[in-house]
PDB file of C-alpha atoms in Angstrom:
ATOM      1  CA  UNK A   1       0.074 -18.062  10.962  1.00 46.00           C
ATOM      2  CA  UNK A   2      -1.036 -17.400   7.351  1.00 52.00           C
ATOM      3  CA  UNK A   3      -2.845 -15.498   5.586  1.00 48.00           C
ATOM      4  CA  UNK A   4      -4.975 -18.538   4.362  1.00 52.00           C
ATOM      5  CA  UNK A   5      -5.143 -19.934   7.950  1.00 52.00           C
ATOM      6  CA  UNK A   6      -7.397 -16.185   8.746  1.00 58.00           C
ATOM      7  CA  UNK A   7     -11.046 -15.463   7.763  1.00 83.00           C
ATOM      8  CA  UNK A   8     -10.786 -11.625   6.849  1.00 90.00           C
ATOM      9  CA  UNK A   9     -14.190  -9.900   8.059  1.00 92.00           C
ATOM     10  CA  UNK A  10     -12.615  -6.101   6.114  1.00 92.00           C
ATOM     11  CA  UNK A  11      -9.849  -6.160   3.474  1.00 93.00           C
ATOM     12  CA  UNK A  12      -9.583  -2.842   2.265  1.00 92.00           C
ATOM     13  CA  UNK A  13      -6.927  -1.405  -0.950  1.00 93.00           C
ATOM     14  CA  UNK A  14      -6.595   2.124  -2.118  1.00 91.00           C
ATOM     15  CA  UNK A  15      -8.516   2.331  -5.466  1.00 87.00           C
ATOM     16  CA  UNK A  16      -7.353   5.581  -6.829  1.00 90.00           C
ATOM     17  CA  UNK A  17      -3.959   5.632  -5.676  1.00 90.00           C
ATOM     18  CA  UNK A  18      -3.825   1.930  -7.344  1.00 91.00           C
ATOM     19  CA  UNK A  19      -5.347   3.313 -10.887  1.00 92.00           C
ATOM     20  CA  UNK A  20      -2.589   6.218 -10.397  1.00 94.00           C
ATOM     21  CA  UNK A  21       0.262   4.364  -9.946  1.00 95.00           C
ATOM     22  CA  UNK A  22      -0.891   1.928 -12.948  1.00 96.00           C
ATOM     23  CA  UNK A  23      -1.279   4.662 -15.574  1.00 97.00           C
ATOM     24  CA  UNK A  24       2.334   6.245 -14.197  1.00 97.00           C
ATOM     25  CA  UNK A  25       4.003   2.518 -15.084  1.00 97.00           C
ATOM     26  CA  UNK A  26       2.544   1.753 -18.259  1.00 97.00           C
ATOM     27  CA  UNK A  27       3.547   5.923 -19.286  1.00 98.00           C
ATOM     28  CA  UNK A  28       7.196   5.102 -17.590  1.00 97.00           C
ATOM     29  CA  UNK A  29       7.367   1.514 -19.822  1.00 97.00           C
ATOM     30  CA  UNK A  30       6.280   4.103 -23.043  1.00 97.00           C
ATOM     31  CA  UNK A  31       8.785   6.629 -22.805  1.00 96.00           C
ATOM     32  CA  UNK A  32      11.387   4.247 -22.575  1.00 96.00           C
ATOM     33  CA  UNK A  33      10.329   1.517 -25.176  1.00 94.00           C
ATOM     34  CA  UNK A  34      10.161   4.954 -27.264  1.00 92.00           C
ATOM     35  CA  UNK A  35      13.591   6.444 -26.643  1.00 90.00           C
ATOM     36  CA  UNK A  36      14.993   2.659 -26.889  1.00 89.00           C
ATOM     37  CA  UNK A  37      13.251   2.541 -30.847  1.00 87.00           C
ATOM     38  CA  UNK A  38      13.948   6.368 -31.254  1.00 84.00           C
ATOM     39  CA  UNK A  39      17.844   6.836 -30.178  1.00 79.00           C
ATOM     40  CA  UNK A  40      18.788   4.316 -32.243  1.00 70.00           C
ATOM     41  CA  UNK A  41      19.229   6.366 -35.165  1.00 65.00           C
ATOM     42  CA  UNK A  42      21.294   8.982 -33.710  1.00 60.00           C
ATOM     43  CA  UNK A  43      21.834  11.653 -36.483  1.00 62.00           C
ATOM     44  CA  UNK A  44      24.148  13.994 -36.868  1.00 65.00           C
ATOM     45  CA  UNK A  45      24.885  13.986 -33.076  1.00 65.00           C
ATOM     46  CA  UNK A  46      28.185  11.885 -33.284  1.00 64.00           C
ATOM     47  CA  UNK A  47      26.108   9.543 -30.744  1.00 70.00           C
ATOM     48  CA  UNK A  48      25.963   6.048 -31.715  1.00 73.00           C
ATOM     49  CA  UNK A  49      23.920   3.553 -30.079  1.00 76.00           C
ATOM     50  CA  UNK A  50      24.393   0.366 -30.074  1.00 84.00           C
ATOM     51  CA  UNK A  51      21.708  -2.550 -29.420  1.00 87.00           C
ATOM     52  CA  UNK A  52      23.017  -2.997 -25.986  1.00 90.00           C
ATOM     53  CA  UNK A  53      22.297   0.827 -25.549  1.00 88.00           C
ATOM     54  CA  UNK A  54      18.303   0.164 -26.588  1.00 90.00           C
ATOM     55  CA  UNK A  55      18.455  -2.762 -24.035  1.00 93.00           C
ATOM     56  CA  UNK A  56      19.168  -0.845 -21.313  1.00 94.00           C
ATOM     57  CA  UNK A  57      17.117   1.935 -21.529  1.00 93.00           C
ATOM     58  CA  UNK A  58      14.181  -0.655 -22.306  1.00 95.00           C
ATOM     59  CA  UNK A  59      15.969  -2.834 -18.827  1.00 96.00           C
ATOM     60  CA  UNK A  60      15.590   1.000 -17.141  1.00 97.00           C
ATOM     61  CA  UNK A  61      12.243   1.218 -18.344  1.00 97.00           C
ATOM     62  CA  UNK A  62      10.765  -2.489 -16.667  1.00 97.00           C
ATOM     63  CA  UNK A  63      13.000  -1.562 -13.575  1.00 97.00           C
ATOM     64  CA  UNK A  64      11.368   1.958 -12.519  1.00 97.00           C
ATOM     65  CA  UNK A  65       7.733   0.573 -13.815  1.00 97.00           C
ATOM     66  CA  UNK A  66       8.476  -2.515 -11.215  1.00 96.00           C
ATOM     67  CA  UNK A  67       9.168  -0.320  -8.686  1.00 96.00           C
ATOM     68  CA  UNK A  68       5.845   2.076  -8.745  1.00 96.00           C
ATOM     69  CA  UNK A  69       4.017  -0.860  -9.253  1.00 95.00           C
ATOM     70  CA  UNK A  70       5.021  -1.778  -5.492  1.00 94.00           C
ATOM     71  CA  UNK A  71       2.727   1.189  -4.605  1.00 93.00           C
ATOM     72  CA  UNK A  72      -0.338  -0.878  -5.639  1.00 93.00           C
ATOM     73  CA  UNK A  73       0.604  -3.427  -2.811  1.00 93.00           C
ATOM     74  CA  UNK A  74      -0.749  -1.849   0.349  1.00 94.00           C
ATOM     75  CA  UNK A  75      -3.482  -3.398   1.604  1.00 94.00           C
ATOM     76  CA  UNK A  76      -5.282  -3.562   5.448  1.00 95.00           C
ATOM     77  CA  UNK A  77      -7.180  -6.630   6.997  1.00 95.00           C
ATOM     78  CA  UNK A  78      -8.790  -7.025  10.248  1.00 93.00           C
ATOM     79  CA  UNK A  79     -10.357 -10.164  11.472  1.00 91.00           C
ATOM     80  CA  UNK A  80     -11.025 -12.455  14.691  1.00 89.00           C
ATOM     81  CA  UNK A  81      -7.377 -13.233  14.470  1.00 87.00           C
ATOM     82  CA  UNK A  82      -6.263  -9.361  14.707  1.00 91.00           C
ATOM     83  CA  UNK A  83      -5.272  -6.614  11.773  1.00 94.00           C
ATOM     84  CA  UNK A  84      -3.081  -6.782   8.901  1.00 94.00           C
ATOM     85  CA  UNK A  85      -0.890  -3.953   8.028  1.00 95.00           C
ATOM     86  CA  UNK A  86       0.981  -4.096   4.483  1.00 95.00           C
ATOM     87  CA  UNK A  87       2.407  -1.056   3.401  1.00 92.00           C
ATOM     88  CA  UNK A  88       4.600  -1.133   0.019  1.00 90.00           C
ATOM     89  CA  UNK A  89       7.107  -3.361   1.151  1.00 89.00           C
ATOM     90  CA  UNK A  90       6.422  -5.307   4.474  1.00 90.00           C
ATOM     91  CA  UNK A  91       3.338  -6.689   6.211  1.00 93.00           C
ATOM     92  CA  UNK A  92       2.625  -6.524   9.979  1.00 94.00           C
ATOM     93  CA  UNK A  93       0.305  -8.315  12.021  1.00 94.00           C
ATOM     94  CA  UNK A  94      -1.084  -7.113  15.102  1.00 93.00           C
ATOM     95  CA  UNK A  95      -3.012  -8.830  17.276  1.00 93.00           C
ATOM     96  CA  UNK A  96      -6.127  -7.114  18.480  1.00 91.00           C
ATOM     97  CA  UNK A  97      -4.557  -6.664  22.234  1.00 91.00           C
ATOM     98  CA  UNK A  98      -2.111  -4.333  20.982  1.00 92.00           C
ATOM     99  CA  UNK A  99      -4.773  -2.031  19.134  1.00 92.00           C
ATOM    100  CA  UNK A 100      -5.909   1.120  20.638  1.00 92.00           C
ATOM    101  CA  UNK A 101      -7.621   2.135  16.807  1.00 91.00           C
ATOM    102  CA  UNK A 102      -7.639   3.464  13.655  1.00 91.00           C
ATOM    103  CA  UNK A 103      -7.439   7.004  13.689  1.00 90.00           C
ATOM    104  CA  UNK A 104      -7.506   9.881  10.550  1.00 86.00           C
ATOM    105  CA  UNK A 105      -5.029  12.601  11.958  1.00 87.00           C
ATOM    106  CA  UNK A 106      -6.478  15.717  10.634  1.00 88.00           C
ATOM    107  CA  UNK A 107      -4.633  16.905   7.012  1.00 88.00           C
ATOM    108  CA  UNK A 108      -2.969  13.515   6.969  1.00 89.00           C
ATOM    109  CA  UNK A 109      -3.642  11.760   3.540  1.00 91.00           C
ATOM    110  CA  UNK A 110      -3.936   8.185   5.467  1.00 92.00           C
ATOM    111  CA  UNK A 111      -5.044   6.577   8.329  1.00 92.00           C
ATOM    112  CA  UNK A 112      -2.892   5.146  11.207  1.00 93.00           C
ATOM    113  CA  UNK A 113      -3.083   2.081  13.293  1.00 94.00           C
ATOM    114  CA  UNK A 114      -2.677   3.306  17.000  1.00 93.00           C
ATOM    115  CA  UNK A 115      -0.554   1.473  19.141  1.00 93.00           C
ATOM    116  CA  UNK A 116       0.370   1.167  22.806  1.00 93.00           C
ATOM    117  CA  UNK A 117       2.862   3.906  23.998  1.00 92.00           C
ATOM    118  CA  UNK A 118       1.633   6.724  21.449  1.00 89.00           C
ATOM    119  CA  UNK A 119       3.357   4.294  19.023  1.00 92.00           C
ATOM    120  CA  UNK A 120       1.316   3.883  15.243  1.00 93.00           C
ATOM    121  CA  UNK A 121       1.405   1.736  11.911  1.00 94.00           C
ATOM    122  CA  UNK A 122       0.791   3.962   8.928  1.00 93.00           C
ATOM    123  CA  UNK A 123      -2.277   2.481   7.011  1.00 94.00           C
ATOM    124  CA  UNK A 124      -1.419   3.547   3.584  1.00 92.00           C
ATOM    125  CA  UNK A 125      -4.560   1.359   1.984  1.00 93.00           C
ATOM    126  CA  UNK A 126      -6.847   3.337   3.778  1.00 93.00           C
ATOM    127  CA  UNK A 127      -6.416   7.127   1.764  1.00 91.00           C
ATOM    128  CA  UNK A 128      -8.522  10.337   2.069  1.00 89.00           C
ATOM    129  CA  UNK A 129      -8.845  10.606  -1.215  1.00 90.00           C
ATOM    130  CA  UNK A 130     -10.772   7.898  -1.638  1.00 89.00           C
ATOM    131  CA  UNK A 131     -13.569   9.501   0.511  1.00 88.00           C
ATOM    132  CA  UNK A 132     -16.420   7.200   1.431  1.00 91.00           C
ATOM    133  CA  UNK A 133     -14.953   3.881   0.885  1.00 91.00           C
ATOM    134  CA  UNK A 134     -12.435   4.910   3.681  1.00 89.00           C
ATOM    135  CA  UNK A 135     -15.127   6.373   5.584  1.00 90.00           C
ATOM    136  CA  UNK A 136     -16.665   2.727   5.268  1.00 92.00           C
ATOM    137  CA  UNK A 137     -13.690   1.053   5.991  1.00 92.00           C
ATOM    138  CA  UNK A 138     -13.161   3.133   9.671  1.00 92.00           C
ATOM    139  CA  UNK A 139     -16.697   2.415  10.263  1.00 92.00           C
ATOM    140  CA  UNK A 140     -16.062  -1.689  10.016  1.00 93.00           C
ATOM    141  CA  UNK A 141     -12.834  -1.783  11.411  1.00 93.00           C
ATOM    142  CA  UNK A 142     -15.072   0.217  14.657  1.00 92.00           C
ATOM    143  CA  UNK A 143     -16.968  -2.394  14.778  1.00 92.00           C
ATOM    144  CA  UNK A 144     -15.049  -5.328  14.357  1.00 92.00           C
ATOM    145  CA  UNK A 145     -12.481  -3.650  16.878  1.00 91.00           C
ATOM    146  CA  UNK A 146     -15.744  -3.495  19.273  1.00 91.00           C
ATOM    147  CA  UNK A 147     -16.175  -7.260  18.628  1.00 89.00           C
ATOM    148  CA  UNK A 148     -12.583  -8.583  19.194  1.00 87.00           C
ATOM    149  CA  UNK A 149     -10.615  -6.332  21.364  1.00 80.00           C
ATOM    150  CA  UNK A 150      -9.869  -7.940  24.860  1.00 65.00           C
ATOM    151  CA  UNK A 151      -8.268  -5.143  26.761  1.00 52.00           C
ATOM    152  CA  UNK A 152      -5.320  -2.912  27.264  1.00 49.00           C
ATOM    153  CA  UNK A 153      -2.134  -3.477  27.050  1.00 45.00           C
ATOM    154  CA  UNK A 154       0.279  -0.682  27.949  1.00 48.00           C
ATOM    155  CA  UNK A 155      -0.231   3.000  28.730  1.00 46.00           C
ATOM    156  CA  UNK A 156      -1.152   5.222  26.244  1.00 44.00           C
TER     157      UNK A 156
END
């Protein structure tokens, strides 16, 4: 199954974390566009740097903004078909037998898919600190989870 194959009823993203992790790539892409323009020069230092040496730092630079970038990928879905969990790197689907719900452990900073046998699926779109959208989003996924779950599968 596909994404494009499912009709989404709650598709929720972390907007501050997401606005976060933007301003930290484009500052990480500054500095080292900066020190790739600035350390040419080298001075008195006995340092010279070479145009390889400014590509590098610059190559440095795109590689560690590509990586925090992956932190604006998390994203949760829950429709008839089940929930979608994607986390920075991998997405899991789960079909809405296997949910037991989506809980906020107290001090945690996101919610977690519950799972038969006490197992879980961190929910990293869904943040505290982005207060009542996520209070929204646990209200929906209630209801939707009212709507489509079958049974129970497992112990808990």
């Amino acid at each position: 199954m596909t994404s494009a194959d499912t009709r989404w009823e709650l598709e929720v993203r972390p907007a501050k974390m997401r606005l976060w992790v933007i301003l930290g790539a484009v500052f990480v892409l500054a500095v080292h566009i900066g020190a790739a323009l600035v350390l040419r020069g080298g001075g008195d230092s006995g340092v010279h740097l070479r145009l390889a040496d400014q590509i590098a730092i610059l190559t440095i630079g795109i590689a560690l903004s590509g990586a925090l970038l992956l932190f604006t990928r998390p994203r949760f879905r829950a429709g008839a078909d089940g929930v979608a969990v994607r986390n920075v790197v991998a997405e899991r689907h789960v079909p809405w037998d296997e949910v037991r719900g989506l809980s906020f452990p107290e001090g945690a900073p996101w919610a977690r898919l519950e799972l038969p046998y006490d197992e879980y699926v961190p929910v990293v779109a869904v943040q505290a600190r982005d207060g009542q959208s996520a209070v929204d989003a646990l209200d929906l996924f209630r209801e939707l989870e009212a709507r489509y779950s079958r049974g129970v599968v497992g112990d808990d």
